[in-house]
mmCIF file of C-alpha atoms in Angstrom:
data_model
loop_
_atom_site.group_PDB
_atom_site.id
_atom_site.type_symbol
_atom_site.label_atom_id
_atom_site.label_comp_id
_atom_site.label_asym_id
_atom_site.label_seq_id
_atom_site.Cartn_x
_atom_site.Cartn_y
_atom_site.Cartn_z
ATOM 1 C CA MET A 1 297.995 -15.103 63.115
ATOM 2 C CA ARG A 2 295.635 -15.554 66.068
ATOM 3 C CA GLU A 3 291.997 -15.099 65.104
ATOM 4 C CA SER A 4 290.193 -12.227 66.836
ATOM 5 C CA ALA A 5 287.136 -12.859 69.008
ATOM 6 C CA SER A 6 284.904 -10.977 66.556
ATOM 7 C CA CYS A 7 286.132 -13.056 63.606
ATOM 8 C CA ALA A 8 285.661 -16.241 65.575
ATOM 9 C CA ILE A 9 282.118 -15.249 66.544
ATOM 10 C CA SER A 10 281.279 -14.643 62.886
ATOM 11 C CA ARG A 11 281.773 -18.377 62.331
ATOM 12 C CA LEU A 12 279.305 -19.437 65.028
ATOM 13 C CA GLY A 13 276.847 -20.602 62.417
ATOM 14 C CA ARG A 14 279.287 -23.445 61.608
ATOM 15 C CA GLY A 15 279.696 -24.391 65.279
ATOM 16 C CA ASP A 16 283.488 -24.019 65.400
ATOM 17 C CA GLU A 17 285.144 -24.411 68.778
ATOM 18 C CA ALA A 18 287.050 -21.173 68.121
ATOM 19 C CA ALA A 19 283.746 -19.385 67.612
ATOM 20 C CA VAL A 20 282.350 -20.687 70.884
ATOM 21 C CA ALA A 21 285.547 -19.638 72.670
ATOM 22 C CA GLY A 22 285.358 -16.214 71.000
ATOM 23 C CA GLU A 23 281.811 -15.710 72.242
ATOM 24 C CA ALA A 24 282.773 -16.709 75.789
ATOM 25 C CA ALA A 25 285.759 -14.346 75.752
ATOM 26 C CA ALA A 26 283.681 -11.431 74.461
ATOM 27 C CA LEU A 27 280.967 -11.977 77.083
ATOM 28 C CA LYS A 28 283.536 -12.249 79.865
ATOM 29 C CA LYS A 29 285.196 -9.013 78.795
ATOM 30 C CA ALA A 30 281.787 -7.313 78.555
ATOM 31 C CA ARG A 31 281.267 -7.789 82.325
ATOM 32 C CA GLY A 32 277.490 -7.565 82.146
ATOM 33 C CA ALA A 33 277.127 -5.130 79.217
ATOM 34 C CA VAL A 34 273.953 -6.408 77.518
ATOM 35 C CA ALA A 35 274.791 -4.824 74.145
ATOM 36 C CA VAL A 36 277.669 -7.270 73.614
ATOM 37 C CA GLY A 37 275.398 -10.297 73.934
ATOM 38 C CA GLU A 38 272.899 -8.670 71.586
ATOM 39 C CA ALA A 39 275.664 -7.998 69.042
ATOM 40 C CA ILE A 40 276.721 -11.659 69.188
ATOM 41 C CA ASP A 41 273.112 -12.719 68.610
ATOM 42 C CA ALA A 42 272.939 -10.390 65.598
ATOM 43 C CA VAL A 43 276.037 -12.027 64.100
ATOM 44 C CA LYS A 44 274.522 -15.467 64.663
ATOM 45 C CA ARG A 45 271.261 -14.447 63.002
ATOM 46 C CA ALA A 46 273.194 -13.270 59.942
ATOM 47 C CA HIS A 47 274.180 -16.923 59.420
ATOM 48 C CA THR A 48 270.791 -18.502 60.105
ATOM 49 C CA MET A 49 268.113 -16.066 58.830
ATOM 50 C CA PRO A 50 267.323 -14.339 55.538
ATOM 51 C CA ALA A 51 269.201 -11.025 55.306
ATOM 52 C CA GLY A 52 266.061 -8.866 55.517
ATOM 53 C CA GLU A 53 264.821 -10.601 58.667
ATOM 54 C CA ALA A 54 268.264 -10.493 60.289
ATOM 55 C CA LEU A 55 268.612 -6.765 59.589
ATOM 56 C CA ALA A 56 265.128 -6.074 60.950
ATOM 57 C CA ALA A 57 265.935 -7.972 64.157
ATOM 58 C CA GLU A 58 269.211 -6.113 64.494
ATOM 59 C CA ARG A 59 267.448 -2.757 64.111
ATOM 60 C CA GLU A 60 264.849 -3.718 66.721
ATOM 61 C CA ALA A 61 267.601 -4.677 69.175
ATOM 62 C CA SER A 62 269.516 -1.447 68.482
ATOM 63 C CA LEU A 63 266.488 0.772 69.127
ATOM 64 C CA ARG A 64 265.543 -1.178 72.246
ATOM 65 C CA LEU A 65 269.049 -0.984 73.695
ATOM 66 C CA ARG A 66 269.303 2.740 72.918
ATOM 67 C CA ARG A 67 266.322 3.373 75.212
ATOM 68 C CA GLY A 68 267.585 1.007 77.914
ATOM 69 C CA PRO A 69 269.129 1.866 81.296
ATOM 70 C CA GLN A 70 272.666 0.809 80.345
ATOM 71 C CA SER A 71 272.663 3.105 77.305
ATOM 72 C CA ARG A 72 271.392 6.007 79.403
ATOM 73 C CA ALA A 73 274.022 5.306 82.044
ATOM 74 C CA LEU A 74 276.816 5.213 79.477
ATOM 75 C CA ARG A 75 275.712 8.503 77.951
ATOM 76 C CA HIS A 76 275.599 10.076 81.396
ATOM 77 C CA LEU A 77 279.084 8.723 82.137
ATOM 78 C CA PHE A 78 280.432 10.039 78.822
ATOM 79 C CA PHE A 79 279.335 13.619 79.508
ATOM 80 C CA ALA A 80 280.144 13.464 83.232
ATOM 81 C CA GLU A 81 283.742 12.405 82.560
ATOM 82 C CA ARG A 82 284.223 15.281 80.141
ATOM 83 C CA ALA A 83 282.664 17.781 82.518
ATOM 84 C CA ALA A 84 285.039 16.611 85.244
ATOM 85 C CA THR A 85 288.086 17.455 83.140
ATOM 86 C CA ARG A 86 287.203 21.081 82.432
ATOM 87 C CA LEU A 87 289.876 23.510 83.524
ATOM 88 C CA PRO A 88 288.955 26.207 86.049
ATOM 89 C CA GLU A 89 287.956 29.449 84.365
ATOM 90 C CA ASP A 90 290.427 32.344 84.228
ATOM 91 C CA ALA A 91 293.391 30.146 85.179
ATOM 92 C CA GLU A 92 296.234 29.252 82.828
ATOM 93 C CA PRO A 93 298.007 25.982 83.764
ATOM 94 C CA VAL A 94 301.777 25.895 83.959
ATOM 95 C CA THR A 95 303.774 23.312 82.031
ATOM 96 C CA ILE A 96 304.935 20.342 84.099
ATOM 97 C CA SER A 97 307.717 18.253 82.582
ATOM 98 C CA ILE A 98 309.884 17.209 85.562
ATOM 99 C CA VAL A 99 308.194 15.581 88.538
ATOM 100 C CA GLY A 100 309.709 14.642 91.883
ATOM 101 C CA ILE A 101 308.259 11.767 93.915
ATOM 102 C CA VAL A 102 309.183 11.485 97.582
ATOM 103 C CA GLY A 103 308.535 7.967 98.852
ATOM 104 C CA GLY A 104 309.386 4.788 96.955
ATOM 105 C CA GLY A 105 306.899 2.363 98.468
ATOM 106 C CA ARG A 106 304.232 0.567 96.460
ATOM 107 C CA MET A 107 302.176 3.712 95.935
ATOM 108 C CA GLY A 108 305.201 5.868 95.154
ATOM 109 C CA GLN A 109 306.407 3.341 92.596
ATOM 110 C CA GLY A 110 303.029 3.330 90.875
ATOM 111 C CA ILE A 111 303.010 7.136 90.689
ATOM 112 C CA VAL A 112 306.524 7.107 89.226
ATOM 113 C CA LEU A 113 305.396 4.671 86.515
ATOM 114 C CA ALA A 114 302.263 6.712 85.768
ATOM 115 C CA PHE A 115 304.350 9.796 85.035
ATOM 116 C CA ALA A 116 307.263 8.042 83.318
ATOM 117 C CA GLN A 117 304.955 6.063 80.998
ATOM 118 C CA SER A 118 303.502 9.391 79.865
ATOM 119 C CA GLY A 119 306.927 10.709 78.880
ATOM 120 C CA LEU A 120 307.711 12.892 81.898
ATOM 121 C CA THR A 121 311.084 12.969 83.642
ATOM 122 C CA VAL A 122 310.789 11.646 87.201
ATOM 123 C CA ARG A 123 313.106 12.047 90.171
ATOM 124 C CA LEU A 124 312.478 9.494 92.924
ATOM 125 C CA ALA A 125 313.719 10.350 96.419
ATOM 126 C CA GLU A 126 313.768 8.074 99.462
ATOM 127 C CA ARG A 127 314.953 8.574 103.005
ATOM 128 C CA ASP A 128 317.941 6.203 102.718
ATOM 129 C CA ALA A 129 320.056 4.583 100.014
ATOM 130 C CA ASP A 130 318.883 0.995 100.632
ATOM 131 C CA LEU A 131 315.207 1.892 100.288
ATOM 132 C CA LEU A 132 315.944 3.864 97.133
ATOM 133 C CA LYS A 133 317.907 0.966 95.623
ATOM 134 C CA ALA A 134 315.062 -1.455 96.417
ATOM 135 C CA ALA A 135 312.503 0.911 94.851
ATOM 136 C CA ILE A 136 314.527 1.288 91.632
ATOM 137 C CA GLY A 137 314.922 -2.495 91.453
ATOM 138 C CA ALA A 138 311.162 -2.971 91.832
ATOM 139 C CA LEU A 139 310.509 -0.339 89.146
ATOM 140 C CA SER A 140 312.886 -2.110 86.759
ATOM 141 C CA GLU A 141 311.029 -5.399 87.308
ATOM 142 C CA ALA A 142 307.706 -3.658 86.737
ATOM 143 C CA ALA A 143 309.085 -2.120 83.539
ATOM 144 C CA ASP A 144 310.132 -5.583 82.341
ATOM 145 C CA GLY A 145 306.556 -6.749 82.805
ATOM 146 C CA LEU A 146 305.189 -3.727 80.920
ATOM 147 C CA ALA A 147 307.609 -4.375 78.060
ATOM 148 C CA VAL A 148 306.596 -8.043 77.822
ATOM 149 C CA ARG A 149 302.934 -7.037 77.608
ATOM 150 C CA GLY A 150 303.703 -4.454 74.929
ATOM 151 C CA CYS A 151 302.704 -1.488 77.113
ATOM 152 C CA ILE A 152 306.067 0.246 76.622
ATOM 153 C CA ALA A 153 308.760 0.089 73.926
ATOM 154 C CA SER A 154 311.476 -1.179 76.248
ATOM 155 C CA THR A 155 312.584 -1.298 79.868
ATOM 156 C CA ALA A 156 315.644 0.802 79.070
ATOM 157 C CA GLU A 157 313.595 3.580 77.489
ATOM 158 C CA LEU A 158 311.271 3.845 80.480
ATOM 159 C CA MET A 159 314.004 3.599 83.106
ATOM 160 C CA ALA A 160 315.968 6.358 81.355
ATOM 161 C CA ARG A 161 313.226 8.750 82.469
ATOM 162 C CA ILE A 162 313.413 7.628 86.128
ATOM 163 C CA HIS A 163 316.282 9.094 88.176
ATOM 164 C CA PRO A 164 317.171 7.909 91.709
ATOM 165 C CA SER A 165 317.653 11.100 93.678
ATOM 166 C CA SER A 166 318.191 12.685 97.041
ATOM 167 C CA LEU A 167 315.673 15.110 98.498
ATOM 168 C CA GLU A 168 317.874 18.018 97.431
ATOM 169 C CA ASP A 169 317.765 16.833 93.798
ATOM 170 C CA VAL A 170 314.104 17.851 93.431
ATOM 171 C CA VAL A 171 315.157 21.508 93.291
ATOM 172 C CA ASP A 172 314.539 21.671 89.527
ATOM 173 C CA CYS A 173 311.172 19.872 89.573
ATOM 174 C CA ASP A 174 308.010 21.589 88.383
ATOM 175 C CA LEU A 175 305.948 19.417 90.728
ATOM 176 C CA VAL A 176 306.852 17.357 93.801
ATOM 177 C CA VAL A 177 304.429 14.665 94.970
ATOM 178 C CA GLU A 178 304.684 13.317 98.504
ATOM 179 C CA ALA A 179 303.888 9.593 98.839
ATOM 180 C CA ILE A 180 305.148 8.658 102.310
ATOM 181 C CA ILE A 181 303.307 7.003 105.211
ATOM 182 C CA GLU A 182 299.920 8.307 106.350
ATOM 183 C CA ASP A 183 301.252 10.178 109.355
ATOM 184 C CA MET A 184 300.411 13.843 109.789
ATOM 185 C CA ASP A 185 303.571 14.822 111.682
ATOM 186 C CA ALA A 186 305.795 13.099 109.094
ATOM 187 C CA LYS A 187 304.021 14.775 106.194
ATOM 188 C CA LYS A 188 304.116 18.232 107.763
ATOM 189 C CA ALA A 189 307.821 17.880 108.509
ATOM 190 C CA LEU A 190 308.493 16.811 104.917
ATOM 191 C CA PHE A 191 306.477 19.686 103.440
ATOM 192 C CA THR A 192 308.299 22.184 105.609
ATOM 193 C CA GLN A 193 311.598 20.742 104.381
ATOM 194 C CA LEU A 194 310.522 20.707 100.726
ATOM 195 C CA ASP A 195 309.239 24.266 101.030
ATOM 196 C CA GLY A 196 312.808 25.391 101.627
ATOM 197 C CA ILE A 197 314.259 23.378 98.717
ATOM 198 C CA ILE A 198 312.032 23.664 95.648
ATOM 199 C CA ARG A 199 311.662 26.637 93.309
ATOM 200 C CA GLU A 200 309.230 29.380 94.257
ATOM 201 C CA ASP A 201 307.001 28.563 91.265
ATOM 202 C CA ALA A 202 307.002 24.779 91.820
ATOM 203 C CA ILE A 203 303.891 22.920 93.008
ATOM 204 C CA LEU A 204 303.716 20.687 96.077
ATOM 205 C CA ALA A 205 301.172 17.850 96.155
ATOM 206 C CA THR A 206 300.276 15.195 98.683
ATOM 207 C CA ASN A 207 298.929 11.769 97.820
ATOM 208 C CA THR A 208 297.202 11.443 101.178
ATOM 209 C CA SER A 209 293.898 9.607 101.115
ATOM 210 C CA TYR A 210 292.657 10.570 104.573
ATOM 211 C CA LEU A 211 294.597 13.390 106.207
ATOM 212 C CA ALA A 212 293.601 17.088 106.242
ATOM 213 C CA ILE A 213 295.386 18.739 103.325
ATOM 214 C CA ASP A 214 294.771 22.238 104.682
ATOM 215 C CA GLU A 215 296.796 21.338 107.780
ATOM 216 C CA ILE A 216 299.625 19.964 105.626
ATOM 217 C CA ALA A 217 299.602 23.129 103.486
ATOM 218 C CA ALA A 218 299.830 25.289 106.614
ATOM 219 C CA ALA A 219 303.272 23.784 107.284
ATOM 220 C CA THR A 220 304.618 25.689 104.248
ATOM 221 C CA ARG A 221 305.307 29.365 103.632
ATOM 222 C CA VAL A 222 303.102 29.416 100.528
ATOM 223 C CA PRO A 223 299.972 27.268 101.061
ATOM 224 C CA ALA A 224 298.630 28.515 97.714
ATOM 225 C CA ARG A 225 300.960 26.131 95.876
ATOM 226 C CA VAL A 226 299.887 23.040 97.840
ATOM 227 C CA GLU A 227 297.306 20.652 96.420
ATOM 228 C CA GLY A 228 296.069 17.092 96.885
ATOM 229 C CA LEU A 229 296.766 14.594 94.104
ATOM 230 C CA HIS A 230 295.315 11.291 95.242
ATOM 231 C CA PHE A 231 296.109 8.249 93.111
ATOM 232 C CA PHE A 232 294.567 4.843 93.665
ATOM 233 C CA ASN A 233 296.644 1.691 93.994
ATOM 234 C CA PRO A 234 298.257 0.602 91.678
ATOM 235 C CA ALA A 235 298.651 4.175 90.503
ATOM 236 C CA ASN A 236 299.912 3.384 87.006
ATOM 237 C CA VAL A 237 296.916 1.100 86.343
ATOM 238 C CA MET A 238 293.932 2.695 88.071
ATOM 239 C CA ARG A 239 292.312 5.442 85.972
ATOM 240 C CA LEU A 240 290.910 7.557 88.768
ATOM 241 C CA VAL A 241 292.815 10.480 90.293
ATOM 242 C CA GLU A 242 291.301 12.876 92.812
ATOM 243 C CA VAL A 243 292.589 16.447 92.476
ATOM 244 C CA ILE A 244 291.916 18.039 95.849
ATOM 245 C CA ASP A 245 291.354 21.788 95.857
ATOM 246 C CA ALA A 246 292.542 22.885 99.283
ATOM 247 C CA ALA A 247 291.306 26.070 100.935
ATOM 248 C CA ALA A 248 294.365 28.149 100.013
ATOM 249 C CA THR A 249 295.203 26.522 96.658
ATOM 250 C CA SER A 250 295.523 29.027 93.821
ATOM 251 C CA PRO A 251 293.372 28.603 90.674
ATOM 252 C CA GLN A 252 296.544 28.256 88.591
ATOM 253 C CA VAL A 253 297.812 25.339 90.700
ATOM 254 C CA LEU A 254 294.431 23.632 90.449
ATOM 255 C CA ALA A 255 294.346 24.172 86.676
ATOM 256 C CA SER A 256 297.887 22.835 86.374
ATOM 257 C CA LEU A 257 297.107 19.549 88.140
ATOM 258 C CA VAL A 258 293.848 19.117 86.222
ATOM 259 C CA ALA A 259 295.799 19.548 82.971
ATOM 260 C CA LEU A 260 298.504 17.176 84.220
ATOM 261 C CA ALA A 261 296.001 14.449 85.101
ATOM 262 C CA LYS A 262 294.610 14.681 81.574
ATOM 263 C CA CYS A 263 298.144 14.580 80.158
ATOM 264 C CA ILE A 264 298.865 11.256 81.882
ATOM 265 C CA ARG A 265 295.521 9.896 80.649
ATOM 266 C CA LYS A 266 293.787 9.682 84.003
ATOM 267 C CA LEU A 267 290.105 10.124 84.780
ATOM 268 C CA LEU A 268 290.171 13.024 87.207
ATOM 269 C CA VAL A 269 287.671 14.275 89.725
ATOM 270 C CA VAL A 270 288.110 17.647 91.414
ATOM 271 C CA ALA A 271 287.084 17.583 95.070
ATOM 272 C CA LYS A 272 287.213 19.829 98.094
ATOM 273 C CA VAL A 273 288.925 18.782 101.313
ATOM 274 C CA GLY A 274 286.748 16.341 103.237
ATOM 275 C CA GLU A 275 287.166 13.299 105.422
ATOM 276 C CA SER A 276 288.483 10.413 103.289
ATOM 277 C CA LEU A 277 287.895 12.487 100.123
ATOM 278 C CA ILE A 278 285.391 10.975 97.661
ATOM 279 C CA GLY A 279 286.618 7.575 96.521
ATOM 280 C CA ASN A 280 287.344 6.245 99.990
ATOM 281 C CA ARG A 281 283.995 7.438 101.353
ATOM 282 C CA VAL A 282 282.268 5.419 98.652
ATOM 283 C CA PHE A 283 284.653 2.545 99.300
ATOM 284 C CA ALA A 284 283.881 2.618 103.037
ATOM 285 C CA ALA A 285 280.216 1.778 102.419
ATOM 286 C CA TYR A 286 281.253 -1.200 100.276
ATOM 287 C CA ARG A 287 283.814 -2.274 102.891
ATOM 288 C CA GLN A 288 281.239 -2.150 105.680
ATOM 289 C CA GLN A 289 278.975 -4.615 103.897
ATOM 290 C CA VAL A 290 281.688 -7.229 103.336
ATOM 291 C CA GLU A 291 282.734 -6.929 106.969
ATOM 292 C CA PHE A 292 279.118 -7.615 107.976
ATOM 293 C CA LEU A 293 279.422 -10.853 105.981
ATOM 294 C CA ILE A 294 282.456 -11.834 108.074
ATOM 295 C CA GLU A 295 280.486 -11.142 111.255
ATOM 296 C CA GLU A 296 277.751 -13.399 109.924
ATOM 297 C CA GLY A 297 280.167 -16.315 109.475
ATOM 298 C CA ALA A 298 281.613 -16.074 105.955
ATOM 299 C CA LEU A 299 285.362 -16.408 105.450
ATOM 300 C CA PRO A 300 287.359 -13.700 103.632
ATOM 301 C CA TRP A 301 288.243 -15.886 100.644
ATOM 302 C CA GLU A 302 284.605 -16.953 100.310
ATOM 303 C CA VAL A 303 283.503 -13.318 100.152
ATOM 304 C CA ASP A 304 286.198 -12.562 97.565
ATOM 305 C CA ALA A 305 285.208 -15.561 95.454
ATOM 306 C CA ALA A 306 281.554 -14.455 95.441
ATOM 307 C CA LEU A 307 282.476 -10.889 94.464
ATOM 308 C CA GLU A 308 284.753 -12.029 91.650
ATOM 309 C CA GLU A 309 282.142 -14.471 90.367
ATOM 310 C CA PHE A 310 279.744 -11.508 90.285
ATOM 311 C CA ASP A 311 282.336 -9.787 88.030
ATOM 312 C CA PHE A 312 284.177 -7.509 90.438
ATOM 313 C CA ALA A 313 287.786 -7.306 89.256
ATOM 314 C CA MET A 314 289.138 -8.147 92.715
ATOM 315 C CA GLY A 315 287.664 -9.241 96.019
ATOM 316 C CA MET A 316 287.582 -6.735 98.875
ATOM 317 C CA PHE A 317 289.958 -8.661 101.113
ATOM 318 C CA LYS A 318 292.511 -8.989 98.317
ATOM 319 C CA ILE A 319 292.266 -5.203 97.996
ATOM 320 C CA TYR A 320 292.954 -4.927 101.738
ATOM 321 C CA ASP A 321 296.141 -6.955 101.290
ATOM 322 C CA LEU A 322 297.207 -4.938 98.245
ATOM 323 C CA ALA A 323 296.669 -1.525 99.847
ATOM 324 C CA GLY A 324 297.831 -2.512 103.330
ATOM 325 C CA LEU A 325 295.748 -3.285 106.411
ATOM 326 C CA ASP A 326 297.030 -0.134 108.130
ATOM 327 C CA ILE A 327 295.240 1.968 105.473
ATOM 328 C CA ALA A 328 292.034 -0.078 105.746
#
């Protein structure tokens, strides 16, 4: 059996190579969290100091860290995340068990996986048979990868919850999420069409990251059932989901999508309609700075390498390529 990093670190006093590798792995995973390094030092001291002295040093480190900025930030984050998931008062969410996704591109595929991995039935609709076939093929490959990594029981089990469908097949869905191109006319036309197909009590959501949701909702007969549900790419991996409370959205629809986001284990943030929503407005400030670096003579891969060395998960220009330059 492979030795865990913590077990390997506990042998540091004997200088084992496995212990050194375990320490390096733990520090890399910590991504700057000072408490991890302090915990490693405490384990080392347990092998090199009398027990009383080692325990006293560990207590000193614990009290010092508890008063530190990272501890305060983590406590703030803990309570802020829980506050963000509170359901609106006086609104009872409806149960959502069948979800329709319209649009089988990269983002649509990620949204399908996010729902299917959480046990929901998903109907995926595309505008023509070839695109739908390609999307199902890509989803099957993604499921294979998830199965290899132990994230799901099997490809077959996951794919059994994903149904290739026509637009008319979403008639029995509790929720339909639009994930097509960022074009206002195309989205409004689709919402008008869906408005005439789905059940009267079904919810319509758009994954738009930039366009005015109130304008999209106005293309339907019942704007109160239209909401924004903005995933980040790749949707089945990224924790954050923005639930956008449009001007006409009913409290029950808002409560239903808040409850759904919690059900699929996402970190949700409720926002009002605004240019670029929240995440992309923050992202724009970050993007501006790396583009200044390009103006000053750096090359994109040099900027990415510096960011990743600083412990960002991915360089900005790799993110551009992943999301698509048209979005950026």
